[in-house]
Amino acid sequence: MATIRDVAKLSGVSVATVSRVINQNGYVNKDTETKVRKSMELLKYKPNTVARALANKKTESLALIVPDITNPFFPELAKAIEDTARSFGYSIILTSSEVNGDKNINYLEILINRYIDGIICSSNEIPEADINHLQKSGIPIVALDRAVNSKGIASIRVNNYDGGIMAVQHLLSIGCKKIAHISGPFHINTSLERYRGYVDTLEKVQLFHPSLIVEGDFTIESGIKNTYSLIEKYPDIDGIFTANDLMAVGVLKALIRLGKKVPEDIALIGFDGITLGTAIEPEISTIAQPIYDIGSLAVHKLISLIKNQHNTEEISRELEVKLVQRATTSKIKN
Amino acid sequence: MATIRDVAKLSGVSVATVSRVINQNGYVNKDTETKVRKSMELLKYKPNTVARALANKKTESLALIVPDITNPFFPELAKAIEDTARSFGYSIILTSSEVNGDKNINYLEILINRYIDGIICSSNEIPEADINHLQKSGIPIVALDRAVNSKGIASIRVNNYDGGIMAVQHLLSIGCKKIAHISGPFHINTSLERYRGYVDTLEKVQLFHPSLIVEGDFTIESGIKNTYSLIEKYPDIDGIFTANDLMAVGVLKALIRLGKKVPEDIALIGFDGITLGTAIEPEISTIAQPIYDIGSLAVHKLISLIKNQHNTEEISRELEVKLVQRATTSKIKN
DNA sequence: TTGTAGGCGTTATCAT
DNA sequence: ATGATAACGCCTACAA
């Protein structure tokens, strides 16, 4: 690999000049510039990222922190992020926030230590303390769909509350009278907001029954289990709203096993808009988040934060969510 | 952040000594060592990864190249890889081999340039030429389940041929007589091997009909489409073997829409063993790969390659695949 | 056993 | 407009 010195030598200039043309800063004569560029091509010179990082404290790489890449929501997000990041020349370091085994190496330290330029945090499992720690380290962060108490952290979110409302209204609109909710963990903000949308909407029409709510944990398994217990206690439930699509998949599986017709006996709607919802039969209605946009926007915002530390642009951005009606809520009831 | 110099100063020794205790090489007095360690703790010193990388040309990071992280097989693999890598102190750079947009920046160059220590390549979409290029750069590579013409590249694979045989034998064992196959793209080795297992097994029992084979592309969509065309032409098909689980999911969806009972009318078996296969109803039988083990093993092998450039250990490893019978092949036919 | 000093490849500050 | 040169933080001969 050719170094900047090789280029300098070949062009008959100093490394400083070469550096200038590389970074397009400082004055440099047109002719010398072309001379230098020619040498660079000849030597197939590529500036060494690591050396650069040492000098600049910038690595052109972003960390993506997810709770569990195995949850189908995150690969979709990751794809958007990787795509976008790459288009800017950035690499993505994939980090799971799960505590794996006893070796709970502090990955945050590792990230800081590697001069990661910025972090996209899509996990609610990270303690607020860690977030603050990161923030003090000066690394720009954009949080996805999590409560941001710390001022100064950019965040991109969707209107979960409205989404909850839309879901329930939709269920009502197709004739459901007894609508259950399988929520996400209540310590997670997102869950709470969706839950509140559910509650408020049903209260307004006097159809709210606290006992129709069970707390799930966003997994398929929890969708299954909670459906069994729910249906056992209240066989006349005619609609279910789950706080995410993954649980809806579980619900559907349980419902089918119970011999329930969907949506004739029980309608079902999830939340997220992951593609898995259309992979199965019947396809699951959902309140779709613009997942790709979220990822893409996160990268744009993060990079702008990196490039311009003291920027004054809006620090938080809320995207719209939209109802996608599919087979599990297709039937208009009478 | 404290530097090695701060530690040296505080301990009253030279940076060389500190470096020695950090890397545990060279002689260093027990007492000075404890002194130094104490200083490190006090200052919360962490060796700077970037500086280290510049000096060593090693970054403690591995690249994972996947065709599409959105395909459920890869997140499962990625999880195993990230887990294992982290337990060794390595970070994972996620790279998609898809050509995204016109900006076909050469990510391989980027990886080389970043002093990535090693690469796990799980994509058949990467041209052999690129692989060779990488290899010449001296970066260790382990290839997952792809043909390795280039000698010197480690590879971890499963016995796809045997898997194909197992799948078909299983279908035969439950009474299927007219078994179709939706293969993967024929230019991919994996597809070919599974296909051959199918062909050979059926030929042996004189039930082979070339027209029952269609070429899919590993996506759900292709599972759906090919099922429609297959069933239209041959309504009496009673078993389908797909080259991966994702297509099986598509097949199942199409079958349900067509009003076919699974497995009573048509039995179905996939390949891979992704968890998605159990997320739906009925659950899909499969020839399961030990996905987690593959990922974990890949990291172990890669790191051993990195640590010991001229090692003579086996360069290729084949893992066993196993039949997992689930609902889509549950019924014993008469 | 420990220290000095040059090098890893770039950037950026001062001169010139 | 260009060139020396000192950082960046660490490693490692080579000396001592």
CSV table of C-alpha atoms in Angstrom, one decimal, chain B:
chain,number,residue,atom,x,y,z
B,1,MET,CA,-8.8,9.8,28.4
B,2,ALA,CA,-5.6,8.9,30.0
B,3,THR,CA,-2.8,7.8,27.7
B,4,ILE,CA,0.0,5.4,28.2
B,5,ARG,CA,2.3,8.3,29.0
B,6,ASP,CA,0.1,9.3,31.9
B,7,VAL,CA,0.3,5.9,33.3
B,8,ALA,CA,4.1,5.8,32.9
B,9,LYS,CA,4.5,9.1,34.6
B,10,LEU,CA,2.2,8.1,37.5
B,11,SER,CA,4.1,4.9,38.0
B,12,GLY,CA,7.5,6.4,37.6
B,13,VAL,CA,8.5,4.2,34.7
B,14,SER,CA,8.8,4.5,31.0
B,15,VAL,CA,6.1,4.0,28.5
B,16,ALA,CA,7.9,0.9,27.2
B,17,THR,CA,7.5,-0.8,30.6
B,18,VAL,CA,3.8,0.1,30.7
B,19,SER,CA,3.4,-1.3,27.2
B,20,ARG,CA,5.1,-4.4,28.4
B,21,VAL,CA,2.7,-5.0,31.1
B,22,ILE,CA,-0.3,-4.2,28.9
B,23,ASN,CA,0.8,-6.8,26.3
B,24,GLN,CA,2.3,-9.2,28.7
B,25,ASN,CA,5.5,-9.5,26.7
B,26,GLY,CA,9.1,-8.9,27.6
B,27,TYR,CA,10.5,-9.0,31.1
B,28,VAL,CA,9.0,-6.9,33.8
B,29,ASN,CA,9.5,-6.9,37.5
B,30,LYS,CA,6.6,-8.1,39.6
B,31,ASP,CA,6.6,-5.1,41.8
B,32,THR,CA,6.8,-2.6,38.9
B,33,GLU,CA,4.0,-4.5,37.3
B,34,THR,CA,1.7,-4.2,40.2
B,35,LYS,CA,2.6,-0.5,40.5
B,36,VAL,CA,1.8,0.0,36.9
B,37,ARG,CA,-1.5,-1.9,37.1
B,38,LYS,CA,-2.5,0.2,40.0
B,39,SER,CA,-1.9,3.4,38.1
B,40,MET,CA,-3.9,2.0,35.2
B,41,GLU,CA,-6.8,1.4,37.5
B,42,LEU,CA,-6.5,4.8,39.1
B,43,LEU,CA,-6.5,6.6,35.8
B,44,LYS,CA,-9.0,4.2,34.3
B,45,TYR,CA,-6.6,3.7,31.5
B,46,LYS,CA,-7.7,1.9,28.4
B,47,PRO,CA,-5.3,1.4,25.6
B,48,ASN,CA,-6.4,3.3,22.6
B,49,THR,CA,-7.5,0.9,19.9
B,50,VAL,CA,-6.8,3.2,17.0
B,51,ALA,CA,-3.3,4.0,18.0
B,52,ARG,CA,-2.7,0.4,18.6
B,53,ALA,CA,-4.1,-0.4,15.2
B,54,LEU,CA,-1.8,2.0,13.6
B,55,ALA,CA,1.2,0.5,15.2
B,56,ASN,CA,0.2,-3.1,14.8
B,57,LYS,CA,-1.9,-3.1,11.8
B,58,LYS,CA,-4.5,-5.0,13.8
B,59,THR,CA,-7.8,-3.5,14.8
B,60,GLU,CA,-9.6,-6.3,16.7
B,61,SER,CA,-12.4,-6.1,14.4
B,62,LEU,CA,-13.9,-8.5,11.9
B,63,ALA,CA,-16.1,-7.8,8.9
B,64,LEU,CA,-19.2,-9.8,8.3
B,65,ILE,CA,-20.3,-9.8,4.7
B,66,VAL,CA,-23.9,-10.9,4.0
B,67,PRO,CA,-26.0,-10.6,0.9
B,68,ASP,CA,-29.0,-9.2,2.7
B,69,ILE,CA,-29.4,-8.9,6.5
B,70,THR,CA,-33.1,-8.8,5.9
B,71,ASN,CA,-33.1,-12.5,5.1
B,72,PRO,CA,-33.9,-14.1,8.5
B,73,PHE,CA,-31.1,-16.6,8.1
B,74,PHE,CA,-28.5,-13.9,8.4
B,75,PRO,CA,-29.5,-12.2,11.6
B,76,GLU,CA,-29.3,-15.6,13.3
B,77,LEU,CA,-25.9,-16.0,12.0
B,78,ALA,CA,-24.9,-12.5,12.8
B,79,LYS,CA,-26.0,-12.9,16.4
B,80,ALA,CA,-23.8,-15.9,16.9
B,81,ILE,CA,-20.9,-14.1,15.3
B,82,GLU,CA,-21.3,-11.0,17.3
B,83,ASP,CA,-21.7,-12.9,20.5
B,84,THR,CA,-18.6,-14.9,19.9
B,85,ALA,CA,-16.5,-12.1,18.5
B,86,ARG,CA,-17.3,-9.9,21.5
B,87,SER,CA,-16.3,-12.6,23.9
B,88,PHE,CA,-12.9,-12.3,22.3
B,89,GLY,CA,-12.9,-8.5,22.4
B,90,TYR,CA,-13.5,-8.2,18.7
B,91,SER,CA,-16.1,-5.9,17.1
B,92,ILE,CA,-18.1,-6.7,14.0
B,93,ILE,CA,-18.4,-4.5,11.0
B,94,LEU,CA,-21.6,-5.3,9.1
B,95,THR,CA,-21.3,-5.2,5.4
B,96,SER,CA,-23.9,-5.9,2.8
B,97,SER,CA,-22.7,-7.3,-0.4
B,98,GLU,CA,-25.6,-5.9,-2.3
B,99,VAL,CA,-24.8,-3.3,-4.8
B,100,ASN,CA,-26.7,-0.4,-3.5
B,101,GLY,CA,-27.6,2.3,-6.0
B,102,ASP,CA,-25.0,3.6,-8.4
B,103,LYS,CA,-22.5,4.3,-5.6
B,104,ASN,CA,-20.8,1.0,-5.9
B,105,ILE,CA,-18.0,2.0,-3.7
B,106,ASN,CA,-15.6,-0.8,-3.3
B,107,TYR,CA,-16.2,-1.9,0.2
B,108,LEU,CA,-13.4,-4.4,0.0
B,109,GLU,CA,-10.9,-1.7,-0.4
B,110,ILE,CA,-12.5,0.1,2.5
B,111,LEU,CA,-12.1,-3.0,4.7
B,112,ILE,CA,-8.5,-3.5,3.8
B,113,ASN,CA,-7.9,0.1,4.4
B,114,ARG,CA,-9.3,-0.1,7.8
B,115,TYR,CA,-7.0,-2.8,8.9
B,116,ILE,CA,-9.8,-5.2,9.4
B,117,ASP,CA,-8.3,-8.3,10.9
B,118,GLY,CA,-10.4,-10.8,9.2
B,119,ILE,CA,-13.5,-11.4,7.1
B,120,ILE,CA,-16.4,-13.8,7.4
B,121,CYS,CA,-17.9,-14.0,4.0
B,122,SER,CA,-21.4,-15.5,3.9
B,123,SER,CA,-22.3,-14.3,0.5
B,124,ASN,CA,-22.2,-16.1,-2.7
B,125,GLU,CA,-22.8,-12.9,-4.6
B,126,ILE,CA,-19.2,-11.8,-4.2
B,127,PRO,CA,-17.2,-12.5,-7.4
B,128,GLU,CA,-14.4,-15.0,-7.1
B,129,ALA,CA,-12.1,-12.2,-8.2
B,130,ASP,CA,-12.9,-10.1,-5.2
B,131,ILE,CA,-12.2,-13.0,-2.9
B,132,ASN,CA,-8.9,-13.5,-4.5
B,133,HIS,CA,-8.1,-9.9,-4.2
B,134,LEU,CA,-8.9,-10.0,-0.6
B,135,GLN,CA,-6.8,-13.0,-0.1
B,136,LYS,CA,-3.8,-11.4,-1.8
B,137,SER,CA,-4.2,-8.6,0.7
B,138,GLY,CA,-3.3,-11.1,3.3
B,139,ILE,CA,-6.5,-10.7,5.3
B,140,PRO,CA,-7.7,-14.1,6.6
B,141,ILE,CA,-11.1,-15.1,5.4
B,142,VAL,CA,-13.5,-17.7,6.3
B,143,ALA,CA,-16.2,-18.5,3.8
B,144,LEU,CA,-19.5,-19.9,4.9
B,145,ASP,CA,-21.1,-22.4,2.7
B,146,ARG,CA,-19.7,-21.3,-0.6
B,147,ALA,CA,-17.5,-23.0,-3.0
B,148,VAL,CA,-14.0,-22.3,-2.3
B,149,ASN,CA,-11.8,-22.6,-5.4
B,150,SER,CA,-9.1,-20.5,-4.0
B,151,LYS,CA,-6.9,-22.7,-1.8
B,152,GLY,CA,-6.0,-21.2,1.5
B,153,ILE,CA,-9.4,-19.8,2.3
B,154,ALA,CA,-10.9,-21.5,5.3
B,155,SER,CA,-14.5,-22.6,4.9
B,156,ILE,CA,-17.3,-23.9,7.0
B,157,ARG,CA,-20.0,-25.7,5.3
B,158,VAL,CA,-22.8,-28.2,5.9
B,159,ASN,CA,-23.5,-31.2,3.9
B,160,ASN,CA,-26.1,-29.9,1.6
B,161,TYR,CA,-26.2,-33.0,-0.5
B,162,ASP,CA,-26.9,-35.2,2.4
B,163,GLY,CA,-29.5,-32.7,3.6
B,164,GLY,CA,-31.2,-32.9,0.2
B,165,ILE,CA,-31.3,-36.6,0.5
B,166,MET,CA,-32.7,-36.5,4.0
B,167,ALA,CA,-35.4,-34.1,3.0
B,168,VAL,CA,-36.6,-36.3,0.2
B,169,GLN,CA,-36.3,-39.5,2.1
B,170,HIS,CA,-38.4,-38.0,4.8
B,171,LEU,CA,-41.0,-37.0,2.4
B,172,LEU,CA,-41.0,-40.5,0.9
B,173,SER,CA,-41.2,-42.0,4.3
B,174,ILE,CA,-44.4,-40.3,5.1
B,175,GLY,CA,-45.9,-41.5,1.9
B,176,CYS,CA,-45.3,-38.8,-0.7
B,177,LYS,CA,-45.2,-40.1,-4.3
B,178,LYS,CA,-44.9,-36.9,-6.4
B,179,ILE,CA,-42.4,-34.6,-4.9
B,180,ALA,CA,-41.6,-31.3,-6.4
B,181,HIS,CA,-38.5,-29.2,-5.7
B,182,ILE,CA,-38.1,-25.5,-5.6
B,183,SER,CA,-34.4,-24.9,-5.8
B,184,GLY,CA,-32.2,-22.0,-5.1
B,185,PRO,CA,-30.4,-20.2,-8.0
B,186,PHE,CA,-28.4,-22.7,-9.9
B,187,HIS,CA,-25.3,-20.6,-10.0
B,188,ILE,CA,-25.0,-20.9,-6.3
B,189,ASN,CA,-23.3,-24.0,-5.1
B,190,THR,CA,-25.5,-24.6,-2.1
B,191,SER,CA,-28.5,-24.8,-4.3
B,192,LEU,CA,-26.9,-27.2,-6.6
B,193,GLU,CA,-25.9,-29.6,-3.9
B,194,ARG,CA,-29.4,-29.7,-2.3
B,195,TYR,CA,-30.8,-30.1,-5.7
B,196,ARG,CA,-28.6,-33.1,-6.4
B,197,GLY,CA,-29.6,-34.7,-3.2
B,198,TYR,CA,-33.2,-34.4,-4.4
B,199,VAL,CA,-32.5,-35.8,-7.8
B,200,ASP,CA,-30.4,-38.7,-6.7
B,201,THR,CA,-32.8,-39.8,-4.1
B,202,LEU,CA,-35.8,-39.8,-6.4
B,203,GLU,CA,-34.0,-41.5,-9.2
B,204,LYS,CA,-33.1,-44.3,-6.9
B,205,VAL,CA,-36.8,-45.0,-6.4
B,206,GLN,CA,-37.8,-44.2,-9.9
B,207,LEU,CA,-39.9,-41.2,-8.9
B,208,PHE,CA,-37.8,-38.5,-10.6
B,209,HIS,CA,-39.5,-36.1,-13.0
B,210,PRO,CA,-37.4,-33.2,-14.2
B,211,SER,CA,-40.5,-31.2,-14.8
B,212,LEU,CA,-41.2,-31.1,-11.1
B,213,ILE,CA,-38.2,-28.9,-10.5
B,214,VAL,CA,-38.4,-25.1,-10.7
B,215,GLU,CA,-35.6,-22.7,-9.9
B,216,GLY,CA,-36.4,-20.2,-7.2
B,217,ASP,CA,-34.3,-17.4,-5.7
B,218,PHE,CA,-34.5,-18.1,-2.0
B,219,THR,CA,-37.2,-15.5,-1.3
B,220,ILE,CA,-40.7,-15.9,0.0
B,221,GLU,CA,-42.1,-14.4,-3.1
B,222,SER,CA,-40.4,-17.0,-5.3
B,223,GLY,CA,-41.8,-19.7,-3.0
B,224,ILE,CA,-45.3,-18.3,-3.6
B,225,LYS,CA,-45.1,-17.8,-7.3
B,226,ASN,CA,-43.5,-21.2,-8.0
B,227,THR,CA,-46.1,-22.9,-6.0
B,228,TYR,CA,-48.9,-21.5,-8.0
B,229,SER,CA,-47.4,-22.5,-11.3
B,230,LEU,CA,-46.4,-25.9,-10.0
B,231,ILE,CA,-49.7,-26.7,-8.6
B,232,GLU,CA,-51.5,-25.5,-11.7
B,233,LYS,CA,-49.5,-27.8,-13.9
B,234,TYR,CA,-49.4,-30.7,-11.5
B,235,PRO,CA,-52.3,-30.6,-9.2
B,236,ASP,CA,-51.5,-34.1,-7.8
B,237,ILE,CA,-48.2,-33.1,-6.3
B,238,ASP,CA,-48.1,-34.4,-2.8
B,239,GLY,CA,-44.9,-33.1,-1.4
B,240,ILE,CA,-42.6,-30.1,-1.9
B,241,PHE,CA,-39.0,-29.7,-0.9
B,242,THR,CA,-37.7,-26.2,-1.0
B,243,ALA,CA,-34.0,-25.3,-1.0
B,244,ASN,CA,-34.5,-23.0,2.0
B,245,ASP,CA,-37.1,-22.2,4.7
B,246,LEU,CA,-37.9,-18.8,3.4
B,247,MET,CA,-39.3,-20.2,0.2
B,248,ALA,CA,-41.1,-22.9,2.2
B,249,VAL,CA,-42.9,-20.1,4.1
B,250,GLY,CA,-43.9,-18.7,0.7
B,251,VAL,CA,-45.0,-22.2,-0.4
B,252,LEU,CA,-47.1,-22.6,2.7
B,253,LYS,CA,-48.8,-19.3,2.2
B,254,ALA,CA,-49.7,-20.2,-1.4
B,255,LEU,CA,-50.8,-23.6,-0.5
B,256,ILE,CA,-53.2,-22.3,2.2
B,257,ARG,CA,-54.6,-19.8,-0.3
B,258,LEU,CA,-55.1,-22.6,-2.8
B,259,GLY,CA,-57.1,-24.4,-0.1
B,260,LYS,CA,-54.7,-27.2,0.1
B,261,LYS,CA,-54.3,-29.0,3.4
B,262,VAL,CA,-50.8,-29.3,4.7
B,263,PRO,CA,-49.6,-31.9,5.2
B,264,GLU,CA,-52.7,-34.0,4.3
B,265,ASP,CA,-52.8,-32.9,0.7
B,266,ILE,CA,-49.3,-31.7,0.3
B,267,ALA,CA,-46.4,-32.2,2.7
B,268,LEU,CA,-43.7,-29.5,2.9
B,269,ILE,CA,-40.1,-29.4,4.0
B,270,GLY,CA,-37.6,-26.6,3.8
B,271,PHE,CA,-33.9,-26.2,4.6
B,272,ASP,CA,-31.9,-24.1,7.1
B,273,GLY,CA,-33.7,-24.3,10.4
B,274,ILE,CA,-34.5,-20.6,10.9
B,275,THR,CA,-36.8,-19.8,13.8
B,276,LEU,CA,-39.3,-18.3,11.4
B,277,GLY,CA,-40.2,-21.9,10.6
B,278,THR,CA,-41.8,-22.3,14.0
B,279,ALA,CA,-43.4,-18.9,14.1
B,280,ILE,CA,-46.2,-19.9,11.9
B,281,GLU,CA,-49.0,-22.4,11.7
B,282,PRO,CA,-48.4,-25.1,10.8
B,283,GLU,CA,-44.8,-25.2,11.7
B,284,ILE,CA,-42.5,-26.1,8.9
B,285,SER,CA,-40.3,-29.2,8.8
B,286,THR,CA,-36.8,-28.5,7.8
B,287,ILE,CA,-33.3,-29.8,7.4
B,288,ALA,CA,-31.7,-27.7,10.1
B,289,GLN,CA,-28.2,-26.3,9.9
B,290,PRO,CA,-26.5,-25.6,13.2
B,291,ILE,CA,-26.6,-21.9,12.5
B,292,TYR,CA,-25.3,-20.7,15.8
B,293,ASP,CA,-22.5,-23.2,15.7
B,294,ILE,CA,-21.6,-22.2,12.3
B,295,GLY,CA,-21.3,-18.5,13.3
B,296,SER,CA,-19.4,-19.3,16.5
B,297,LEU,CA,-17.1,-21.7,14.8
B,298,ALA,CA,-16.4,-19.2,12.0
B,299,VAL,CA,-15.2,-16.7,14.5
B,300,HIS,CA,-13.1,-19.1,16.4
B,301,LYS,CA,-11.4,-20.2,13.2
B,302,LEU,CA,-11.0,-16.7,11.9
B,303,ILE,CA,-9.3,-15.6,15.1
B,304,SER,CA,-7.1,-18.5,15.2
B,305,LEU,CA,-6.1,-17.7,11.7
B,306,ILE,CA,-5.4,-14.2,12.6
B,307,LYS,CA,-3.3,-15.1,15.7
B,308,ASN,CA,-1.4,-17.7,13.9
B,309,GLN,CA,-0.9,-16.9,10.3
B,310,HIS,CA,0.9,-20.0,9.3
B,311,ASN,CA,-1.1,-22.5,11.1
B,312,THR,CA,-1.6,-25.9,9.6
B,313,GLU,CA,-4.9,-26.8,11.1
B,314,GLU,CA,-7.7,-28.1,8.9
B,315,ILE,CA,-8.7,-25.4,6.5
B,316,SER,CA,-12.2,-26.6,5.9
B,317,ARG,CA,-14.8,-28.0,8.2
B,318,GLU,CA,-18.1,-29.6,7.5
B,319,LEU,CA,-20.9,-29.6,10.0
B,320,GLU,CA,-23.8,-32.0,10.2
B,321,VAL,CA,-27.3,-31.1,9.2
B,322,LYS,CA,-30.3,-32.7,10.8
B,323,LEU,CA,-33.9,-33.4,10.1
B,324,VAL,CA,-36.4,-31.6,12.2
B,325,GLN,CA,-39.9,-33.0,11.7
B,326,ARG,CA,-42.7,-30.6,12.3
B,327,ALA,CA,-46.3,-30.2,11.4
B,328,THR,CA,-45.9,-29.8,7.6
B,329,THR,CA,-44.8,-33.4,7.4
B,330,SER,CA,-46.4,-34.8,10.4
B,331,LYS,CA,-49.1,-37.0,8.9
B,332,ILE,CA,-48.1,-40.5,7.9
B,333,LYS,CA,-49.9,-41.2,4.7
B,334,ASN,CA,-51.2,-44.5,3.7
